[in-house]
C-alpha positions as MATLAB code, in Angstrom:
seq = 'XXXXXXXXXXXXXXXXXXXXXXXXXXXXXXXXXXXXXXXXXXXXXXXXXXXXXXXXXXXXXXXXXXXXXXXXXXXXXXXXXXXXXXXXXXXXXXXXXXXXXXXXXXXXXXXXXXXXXXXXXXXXXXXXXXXXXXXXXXXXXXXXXXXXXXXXXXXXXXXXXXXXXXXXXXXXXXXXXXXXXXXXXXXXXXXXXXXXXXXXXXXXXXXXXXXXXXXXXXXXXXXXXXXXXXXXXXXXXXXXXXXXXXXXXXXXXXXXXXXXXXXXXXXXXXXXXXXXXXXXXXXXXXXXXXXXXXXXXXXXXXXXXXXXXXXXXXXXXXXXXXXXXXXXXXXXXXXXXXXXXXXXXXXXXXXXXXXXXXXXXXXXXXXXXXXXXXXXXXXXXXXXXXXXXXXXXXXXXXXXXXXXXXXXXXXXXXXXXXXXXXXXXXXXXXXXXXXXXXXXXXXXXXXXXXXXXXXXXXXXXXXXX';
ca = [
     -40.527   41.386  -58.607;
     -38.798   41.605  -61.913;
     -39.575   38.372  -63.797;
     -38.188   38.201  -67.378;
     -40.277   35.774  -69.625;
     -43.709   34.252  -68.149;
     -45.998   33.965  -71.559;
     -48.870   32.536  -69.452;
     -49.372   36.063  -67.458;
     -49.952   37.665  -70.670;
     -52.894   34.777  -71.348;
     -55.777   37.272  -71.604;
     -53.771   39.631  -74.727;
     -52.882   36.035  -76.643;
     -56.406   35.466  -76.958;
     -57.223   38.546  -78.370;
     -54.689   37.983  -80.774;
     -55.474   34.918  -81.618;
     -59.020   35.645  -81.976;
     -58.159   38.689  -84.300;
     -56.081   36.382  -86.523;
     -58.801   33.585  -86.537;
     -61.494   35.987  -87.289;
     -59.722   37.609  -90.251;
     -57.996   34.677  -91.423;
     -61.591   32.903  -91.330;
     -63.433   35.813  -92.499;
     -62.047   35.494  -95.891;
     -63.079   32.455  -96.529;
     -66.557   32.627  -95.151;
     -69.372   33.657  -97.313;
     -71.250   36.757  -96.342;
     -74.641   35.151  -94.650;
     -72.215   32.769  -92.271;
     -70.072   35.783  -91.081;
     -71.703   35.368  -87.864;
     -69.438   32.885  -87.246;
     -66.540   35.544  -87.504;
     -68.746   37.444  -84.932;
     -68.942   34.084  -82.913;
     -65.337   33.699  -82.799;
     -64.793   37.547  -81.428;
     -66.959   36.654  -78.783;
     -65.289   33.876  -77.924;
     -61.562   35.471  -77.549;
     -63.246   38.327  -75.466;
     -65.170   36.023  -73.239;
     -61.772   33.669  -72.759;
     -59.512   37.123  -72.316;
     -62.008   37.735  -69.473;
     -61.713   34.504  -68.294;
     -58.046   34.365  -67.865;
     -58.350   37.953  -66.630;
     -60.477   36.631  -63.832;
     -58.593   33.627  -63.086;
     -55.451   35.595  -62.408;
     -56.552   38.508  -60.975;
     -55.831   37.481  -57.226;
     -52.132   36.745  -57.978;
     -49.535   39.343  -56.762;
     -48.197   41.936  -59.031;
     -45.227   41.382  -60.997;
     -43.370   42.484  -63.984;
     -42.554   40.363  -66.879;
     -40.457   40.460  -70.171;
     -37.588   42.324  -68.579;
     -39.658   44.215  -66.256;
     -41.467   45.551  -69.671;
     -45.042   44.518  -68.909;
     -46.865   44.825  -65.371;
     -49.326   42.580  -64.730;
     -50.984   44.734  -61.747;
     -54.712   45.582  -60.603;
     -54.008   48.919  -63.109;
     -54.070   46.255  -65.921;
     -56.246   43.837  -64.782;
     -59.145   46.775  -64.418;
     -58.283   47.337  -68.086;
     -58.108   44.016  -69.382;
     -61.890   43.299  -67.985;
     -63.072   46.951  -68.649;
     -62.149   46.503  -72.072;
     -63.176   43.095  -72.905;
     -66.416   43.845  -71.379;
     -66.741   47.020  -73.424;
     -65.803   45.639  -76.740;
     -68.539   42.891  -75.983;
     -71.046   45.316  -75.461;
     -69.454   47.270  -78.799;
     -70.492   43.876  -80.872;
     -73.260   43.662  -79.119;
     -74.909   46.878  -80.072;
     -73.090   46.559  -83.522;
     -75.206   42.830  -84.763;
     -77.992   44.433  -86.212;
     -75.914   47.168  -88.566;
     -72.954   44.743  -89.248;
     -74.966   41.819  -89.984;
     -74.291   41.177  -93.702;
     -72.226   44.277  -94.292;
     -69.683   43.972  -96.758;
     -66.551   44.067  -94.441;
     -68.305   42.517  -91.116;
     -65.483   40.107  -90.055;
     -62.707   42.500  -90.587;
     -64.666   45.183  -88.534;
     -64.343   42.391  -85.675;
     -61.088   42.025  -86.559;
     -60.406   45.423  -86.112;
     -62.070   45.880  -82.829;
     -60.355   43.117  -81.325;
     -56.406   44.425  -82.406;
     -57.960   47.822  -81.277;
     -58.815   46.240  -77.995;
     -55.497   44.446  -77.665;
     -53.693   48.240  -78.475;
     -55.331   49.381  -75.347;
     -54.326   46.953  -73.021;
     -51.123   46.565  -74.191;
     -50.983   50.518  -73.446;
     -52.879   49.970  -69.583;
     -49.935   47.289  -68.714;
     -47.021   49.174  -70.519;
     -44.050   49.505  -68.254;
     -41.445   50.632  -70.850;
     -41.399   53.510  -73.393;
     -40.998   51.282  -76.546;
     -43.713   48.783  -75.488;
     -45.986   52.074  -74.879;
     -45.132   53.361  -78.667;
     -46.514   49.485  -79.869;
     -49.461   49.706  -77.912;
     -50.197   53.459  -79.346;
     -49.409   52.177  -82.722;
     -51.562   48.673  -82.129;
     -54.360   50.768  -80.457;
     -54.440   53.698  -83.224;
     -54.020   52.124  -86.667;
     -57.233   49.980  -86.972;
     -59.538   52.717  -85.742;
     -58.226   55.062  -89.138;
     -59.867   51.857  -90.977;
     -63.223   51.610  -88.305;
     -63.911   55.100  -88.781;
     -63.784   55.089  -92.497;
     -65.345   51.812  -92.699;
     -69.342   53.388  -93.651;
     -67.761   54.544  -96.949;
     -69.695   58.274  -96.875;
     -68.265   61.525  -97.357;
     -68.052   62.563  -93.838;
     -66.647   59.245  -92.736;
     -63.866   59.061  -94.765;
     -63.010   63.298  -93.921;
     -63.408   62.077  -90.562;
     -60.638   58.926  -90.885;
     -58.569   61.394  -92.917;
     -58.563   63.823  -89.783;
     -57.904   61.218  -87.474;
     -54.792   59.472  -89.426;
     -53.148   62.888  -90.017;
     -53.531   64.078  -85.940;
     -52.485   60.819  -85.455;
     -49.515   60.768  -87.387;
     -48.304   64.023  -85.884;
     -49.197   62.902  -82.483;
     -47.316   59.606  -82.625;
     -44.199   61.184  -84.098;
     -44.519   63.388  -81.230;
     -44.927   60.685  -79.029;
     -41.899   58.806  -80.405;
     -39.744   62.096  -80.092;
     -40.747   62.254  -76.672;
     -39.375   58.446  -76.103;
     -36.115   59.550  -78.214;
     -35.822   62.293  -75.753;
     -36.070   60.632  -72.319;
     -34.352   57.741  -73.527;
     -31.507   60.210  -74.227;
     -31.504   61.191  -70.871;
     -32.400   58.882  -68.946;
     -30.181   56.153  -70.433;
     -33.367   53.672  -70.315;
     -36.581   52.834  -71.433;
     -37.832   51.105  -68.761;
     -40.017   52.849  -65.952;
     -38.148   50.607  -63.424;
     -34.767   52.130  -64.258;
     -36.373   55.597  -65.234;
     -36.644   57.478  -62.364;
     -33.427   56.513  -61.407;
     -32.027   57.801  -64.238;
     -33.631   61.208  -64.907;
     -33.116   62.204  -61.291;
     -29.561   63.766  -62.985;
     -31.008   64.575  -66.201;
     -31.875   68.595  -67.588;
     -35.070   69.347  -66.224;
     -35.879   70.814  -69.870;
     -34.799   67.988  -71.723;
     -36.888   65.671  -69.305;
     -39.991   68.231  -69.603;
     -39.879   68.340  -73.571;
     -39.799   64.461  -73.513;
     -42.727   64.209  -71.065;
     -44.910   66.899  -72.499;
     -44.160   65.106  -75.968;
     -44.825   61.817  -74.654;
     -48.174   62.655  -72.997;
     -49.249   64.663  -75.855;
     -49.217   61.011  -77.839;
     -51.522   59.884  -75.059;
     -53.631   62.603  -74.836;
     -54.603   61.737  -78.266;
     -55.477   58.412  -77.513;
     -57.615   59.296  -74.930;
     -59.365   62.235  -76.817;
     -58.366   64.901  -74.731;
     -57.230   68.660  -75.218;
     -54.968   69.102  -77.047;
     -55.014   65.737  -79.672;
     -59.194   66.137  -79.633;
     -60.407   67.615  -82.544;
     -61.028   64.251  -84.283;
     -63.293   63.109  -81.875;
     -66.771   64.962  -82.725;
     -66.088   64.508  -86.834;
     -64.964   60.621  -86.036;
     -68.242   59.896  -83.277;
     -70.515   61.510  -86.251;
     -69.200   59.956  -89.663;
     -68.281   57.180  -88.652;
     -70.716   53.877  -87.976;
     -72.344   54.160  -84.885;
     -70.340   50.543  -83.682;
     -67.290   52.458  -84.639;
     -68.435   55.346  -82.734;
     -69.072   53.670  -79.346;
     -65.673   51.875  -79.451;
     -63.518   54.688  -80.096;
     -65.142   57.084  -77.724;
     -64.839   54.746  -74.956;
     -61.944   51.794  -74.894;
     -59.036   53.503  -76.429;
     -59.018   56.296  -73.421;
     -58.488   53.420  -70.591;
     -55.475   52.225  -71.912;
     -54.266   55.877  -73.035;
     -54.853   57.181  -69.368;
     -54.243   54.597  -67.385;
     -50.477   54.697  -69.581;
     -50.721   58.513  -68.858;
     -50.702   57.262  -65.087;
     -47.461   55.312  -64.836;
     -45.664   57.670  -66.643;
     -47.049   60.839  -64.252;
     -45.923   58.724  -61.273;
     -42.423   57.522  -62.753;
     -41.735   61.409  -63.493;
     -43.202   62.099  -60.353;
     -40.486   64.178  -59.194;
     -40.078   66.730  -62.485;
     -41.067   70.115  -61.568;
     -44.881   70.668  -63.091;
     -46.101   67.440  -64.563;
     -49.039   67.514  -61.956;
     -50.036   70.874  -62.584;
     -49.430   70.626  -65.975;
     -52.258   67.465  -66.413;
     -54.271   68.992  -63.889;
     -54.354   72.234  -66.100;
     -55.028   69.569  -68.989;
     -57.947   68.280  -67.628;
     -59.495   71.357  -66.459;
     -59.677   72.136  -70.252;
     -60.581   69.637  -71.367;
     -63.999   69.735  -69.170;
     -64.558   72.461  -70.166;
     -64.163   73.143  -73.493;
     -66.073   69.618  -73.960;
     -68.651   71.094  -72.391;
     -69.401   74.131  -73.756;
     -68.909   73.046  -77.015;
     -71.773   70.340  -76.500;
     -73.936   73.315  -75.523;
     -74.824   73.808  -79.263;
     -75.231   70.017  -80.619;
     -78.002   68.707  -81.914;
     -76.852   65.493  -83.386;
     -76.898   63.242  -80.885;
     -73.774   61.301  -82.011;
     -71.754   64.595  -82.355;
     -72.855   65.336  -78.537;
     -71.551   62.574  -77.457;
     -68.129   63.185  -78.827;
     -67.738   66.587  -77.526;
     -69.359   64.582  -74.213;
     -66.689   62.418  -74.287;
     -64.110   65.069  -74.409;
     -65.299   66.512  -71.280;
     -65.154   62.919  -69.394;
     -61.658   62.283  -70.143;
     -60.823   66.135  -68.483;
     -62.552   64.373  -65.112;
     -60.601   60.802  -66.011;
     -57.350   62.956  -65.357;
     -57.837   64.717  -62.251;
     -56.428   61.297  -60.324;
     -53.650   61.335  -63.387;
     -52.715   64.917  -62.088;
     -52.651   63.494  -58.314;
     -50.560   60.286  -59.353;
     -48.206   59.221  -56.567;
     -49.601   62.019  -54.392;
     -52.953   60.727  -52.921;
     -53.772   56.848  -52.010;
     -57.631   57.820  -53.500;
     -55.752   58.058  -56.826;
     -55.444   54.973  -58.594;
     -58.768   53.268  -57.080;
     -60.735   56.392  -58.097;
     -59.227   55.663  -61.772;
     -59.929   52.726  -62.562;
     -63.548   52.797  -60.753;
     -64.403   55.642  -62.708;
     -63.119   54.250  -66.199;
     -65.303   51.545  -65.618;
     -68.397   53.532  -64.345;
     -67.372   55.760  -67.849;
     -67.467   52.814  -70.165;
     -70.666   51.558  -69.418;
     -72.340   54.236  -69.303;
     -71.549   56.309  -72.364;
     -71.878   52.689  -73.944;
     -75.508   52.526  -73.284;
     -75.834   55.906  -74.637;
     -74.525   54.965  -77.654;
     -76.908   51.397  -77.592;
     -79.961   53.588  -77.510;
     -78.713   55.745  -80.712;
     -77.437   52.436  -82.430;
     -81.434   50.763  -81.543;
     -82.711   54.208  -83.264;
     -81.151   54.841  -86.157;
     -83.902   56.771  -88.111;
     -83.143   59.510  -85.345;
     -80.416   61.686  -86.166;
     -81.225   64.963  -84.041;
     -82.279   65.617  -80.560;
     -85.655   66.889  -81.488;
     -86.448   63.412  -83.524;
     -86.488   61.448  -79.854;
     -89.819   63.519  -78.668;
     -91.898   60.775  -77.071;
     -89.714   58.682  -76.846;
     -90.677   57.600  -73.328;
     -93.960   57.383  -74.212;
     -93.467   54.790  -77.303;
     -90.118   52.744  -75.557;
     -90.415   53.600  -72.470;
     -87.632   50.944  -71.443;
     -85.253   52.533  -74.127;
     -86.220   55.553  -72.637;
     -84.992   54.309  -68.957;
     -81.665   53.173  -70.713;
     -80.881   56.711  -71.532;
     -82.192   58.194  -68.846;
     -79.986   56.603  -66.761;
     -77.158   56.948  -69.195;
     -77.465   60.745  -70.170;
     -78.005   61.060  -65.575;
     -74.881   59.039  -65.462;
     -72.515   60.903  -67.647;
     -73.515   63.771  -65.600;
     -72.876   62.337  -62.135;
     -76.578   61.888  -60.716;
     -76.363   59.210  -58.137;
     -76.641   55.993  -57.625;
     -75.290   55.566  -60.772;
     -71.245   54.546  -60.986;
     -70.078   57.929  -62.887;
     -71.649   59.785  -59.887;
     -69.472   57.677  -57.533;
     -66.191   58.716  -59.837;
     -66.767   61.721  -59.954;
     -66.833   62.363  -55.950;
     -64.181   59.831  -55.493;
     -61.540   62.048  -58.173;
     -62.914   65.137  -56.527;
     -61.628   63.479  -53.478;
     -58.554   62.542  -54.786;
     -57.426   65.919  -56.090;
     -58.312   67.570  -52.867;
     -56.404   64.831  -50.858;
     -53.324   65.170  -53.568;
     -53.373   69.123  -52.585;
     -55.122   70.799  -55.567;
     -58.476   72.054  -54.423;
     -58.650   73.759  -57.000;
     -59.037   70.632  -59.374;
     -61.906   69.355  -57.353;
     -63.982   72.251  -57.311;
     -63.477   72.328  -61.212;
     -65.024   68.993  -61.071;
     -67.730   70.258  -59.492;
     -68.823   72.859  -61.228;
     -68.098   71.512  -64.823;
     -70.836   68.943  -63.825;
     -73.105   71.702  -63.144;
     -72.531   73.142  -66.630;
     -73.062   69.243  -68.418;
     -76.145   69.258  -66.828;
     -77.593   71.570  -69.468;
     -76.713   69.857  -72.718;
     -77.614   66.739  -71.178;
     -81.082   67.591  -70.222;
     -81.330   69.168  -73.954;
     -81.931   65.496  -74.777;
     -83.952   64.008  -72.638;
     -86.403   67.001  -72.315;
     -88.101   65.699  -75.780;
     -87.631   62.107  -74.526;
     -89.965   63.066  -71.337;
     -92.661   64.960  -74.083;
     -95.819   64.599  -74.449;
     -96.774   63.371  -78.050;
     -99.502   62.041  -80.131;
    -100.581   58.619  -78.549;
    -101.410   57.451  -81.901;
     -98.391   58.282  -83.673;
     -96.126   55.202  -84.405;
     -92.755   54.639  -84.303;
     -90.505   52.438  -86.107;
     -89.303   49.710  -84.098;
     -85.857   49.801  -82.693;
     -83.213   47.560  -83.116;
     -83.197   44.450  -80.903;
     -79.709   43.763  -80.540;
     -78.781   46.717  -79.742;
     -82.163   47.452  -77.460;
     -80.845   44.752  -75.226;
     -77.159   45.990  -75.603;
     -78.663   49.337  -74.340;
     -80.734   47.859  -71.543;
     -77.360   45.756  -70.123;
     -75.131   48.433  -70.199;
     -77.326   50.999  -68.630;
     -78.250   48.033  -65.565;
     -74.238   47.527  -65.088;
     -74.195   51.848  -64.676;
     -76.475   50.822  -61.771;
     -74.944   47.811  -60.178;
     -71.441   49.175  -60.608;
     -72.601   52.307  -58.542;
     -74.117   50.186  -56.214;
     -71.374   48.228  -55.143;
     -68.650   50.440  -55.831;
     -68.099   50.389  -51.986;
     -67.210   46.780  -51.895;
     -65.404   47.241  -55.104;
     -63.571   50.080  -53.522;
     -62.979   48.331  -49.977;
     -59.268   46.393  -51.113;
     -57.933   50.364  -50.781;
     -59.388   51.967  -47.843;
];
């Protein structure tokens, strides 16, 4: 279905370019009380990416630009997932942005950010992969250190240095296989490392996924994650804990299943993500920032977003169990972050006592949010979890699901840490400042989609059984 130039199938990625160049381009120009118009125009390119998303999404699959790109229901999941999720990202952002000093370039930065990610999800050559890394990684160094404090910029400097060792190993990983396999494109790939040393081809797939396991947060490239979801802005925070990881692992998914046949890549992502859970979650045991939480949280959720990576090309339950749960992931740890962006003044687990009792709908939002992350149905994280569990057991490592299962018993703790004070009683008398109400409402959408998304992740789920 090879199809070498079609620029109207890659619609949805021109308008977040276009919107990233018209918001910084006008941005400059605009005075500081009208950058809401910057802000308007962001919206605008993520609601017409969407759009075009949509409009497309019941064509067949193909692959365009010399079989470089694939336009597939892989990257149509991430193209909606994150639009959606960098929507929700501004929308939580409005009421600490608003009149900042570098407001339109943050949105500019989001939006090339976004683009990085789905130019990663659709990658179907090495060198196109490497762009999207690049594209994906290089404005968040700026996002994080955009709040100007001390621990914001230690955290960008962190992140740019793992992430310059990472993507060097990354692009000696493409060197590698490229070597070997006489190609770059996953089309011609298999075909070509079936002859190939099985140690060259391992070093350049271990090197290769280590770039991606970066991008999605995950053991080993993770240890910017925590520092980076606590200095930096809480906007910042929400984005790169969430959208960079669905185009890192849905990327980490093509290439599994186009190496499918070298000895140990399954085991060695399964043994990846079985790590990751549950380092992530033991070292959340201790947190009491909320924000830091969340990034060791996040850590953890990216082990369970590679259990149907380690099962790639092995069970049908795979891909749909993927992308199902990267949604169910997104909206959910966004609405987490809405309630901590709506509450700034709070800035430890303690400070939310009574919280139910003052907002009780805030309250709700994280409720069902913190329930979520840890799998409690009818929420759409519970549903991902059992259908990955499902997946790995159907793929032949049992092992991997019951991993799954009783990581989620050991999140459970840290997770009730926080809402325990939430649910306490407190002075009725006692006031409370008032949260934000951008961000309120940003909390109270994303933690309704957690719902609906569980609710009808059968139908959503029906094109594959």
């Amino acid at each position: 279905m090879g199809m070498a130039m079609q620029p109207s199938a890659l619609l949805p990625e021109i308008c977040l370019l276009v919107g990233a160049l018209v918001t910084l381009l006008g941005g400059s120009f605009l005075p500081r009380r009208r950058q809401w118009v910057a802000r308007l125009v962001a919206v605008v390119a993520l609601l017409a990416s969407s759009a075009a998303t949509l409009v497309a999404a019941g064509d067949p699959a193909l692959l365009v630009y010399t079989d470089t790109f694939a336009v597939d229901d892989a990257t149509t999941a991430a193209r909606l997932v994150v639009a959606a999720g960098t929507l929700l990202v501004i929308g939580l952002g409005v009421d600490e942005l608003t009149g900042a000093r570098q407001e339109s370039e943050t949105y500019t930065l989001l939006l090339l950010s976004a683009l990085g990610a789905v130019v990663m999800a659709g990658a179907a050559d090495l060198l196109v992969l490497a762009v999207g890394f690049l594209l994906a990684s290089i404005p968040l160094y700026g996002l994080i250190g955009m709040s100007r404090t001390a621990r914001a910029a230690e955290a960008a400097l962190k992140t740019y240095l793992l992430g310059a060792l990472f993507g060097i190993t990354m692009l000696l990983g493409v060197t590698v296989l490229f070597g070997v396999g006489g190609t770059t494109t996953y089309t011609s790939l298999t075909a070509g490392l079936q002859d190939a040393p099985a140690a060259a081809v391992a070093v350049g797939v271990v090197a290769v996924l280590a770039g991606l396991m970066f991008k999605a947060g995950a053991v080993p490239g993770h240890f910017w994650v925590p520092d980076a979801a606590q200095g930096a802005g809480t906007t910042a925070a929400a984005f790169l804990t969430t959208l960079p990881k669905v185009g890192a692992v849905i990327a980490a998914y093509r290439l599994v299943e186009v190496v499918a046949g070298a000895a140990g890549t399954g085991l060695l992502v399964a043994g990846v993500a079985v790590l990751g859970m549950t380092l992530g979650n033991l070292a959340a045991f201790a947190q009491t920032d909320p924000r830091r939480l969340l990034g060791w949280s996040t850590v953890s959720q990216v082990g369970y977003l590679l259990v149907p990576v380690a099962v790639a090309g092995r069970s049908d339950l795979a891909l749909p169990s993927l992308l199902l749960y990267l949604a169910a992931y997104a909206v959910t740890n966004l609405a987490a972050f809405a309630v901590v962006a709506a509450l700034p003044e709070r800035r430890t687990l303690a400070e939310y006592r009574g919280l139910g009792r003052h907002r009780p709908w805030l309250a709700g939002a994280l409720l069902v949010s913190l329930l979520g992350l840890v799998g409690t149905p009818p929420t759409a994280v519970f549903v991902g979890k059992l259908t990955t569990a499902s997946a790995a057991w159907d793929g032949g490592l049992p092992w991997l699901a019951v991993a799954v299962l009783v990581n989620t018993l050991l999140s459970l703790f840290y997770y009730l840490r926080w809402l325990a004070p939430v649910v306490a009683r407190t002075d009725p008398h006692a006031t409370a400042p008032a949260p934000r109400p951008f961000a309120e409402v940003a909390a109270l959408l994303a933690a309704a989609a957690s719902l609906l998304l569980g609710l009808m992740s059968g139908v959503l789920l029906s094109p594959w059984s």
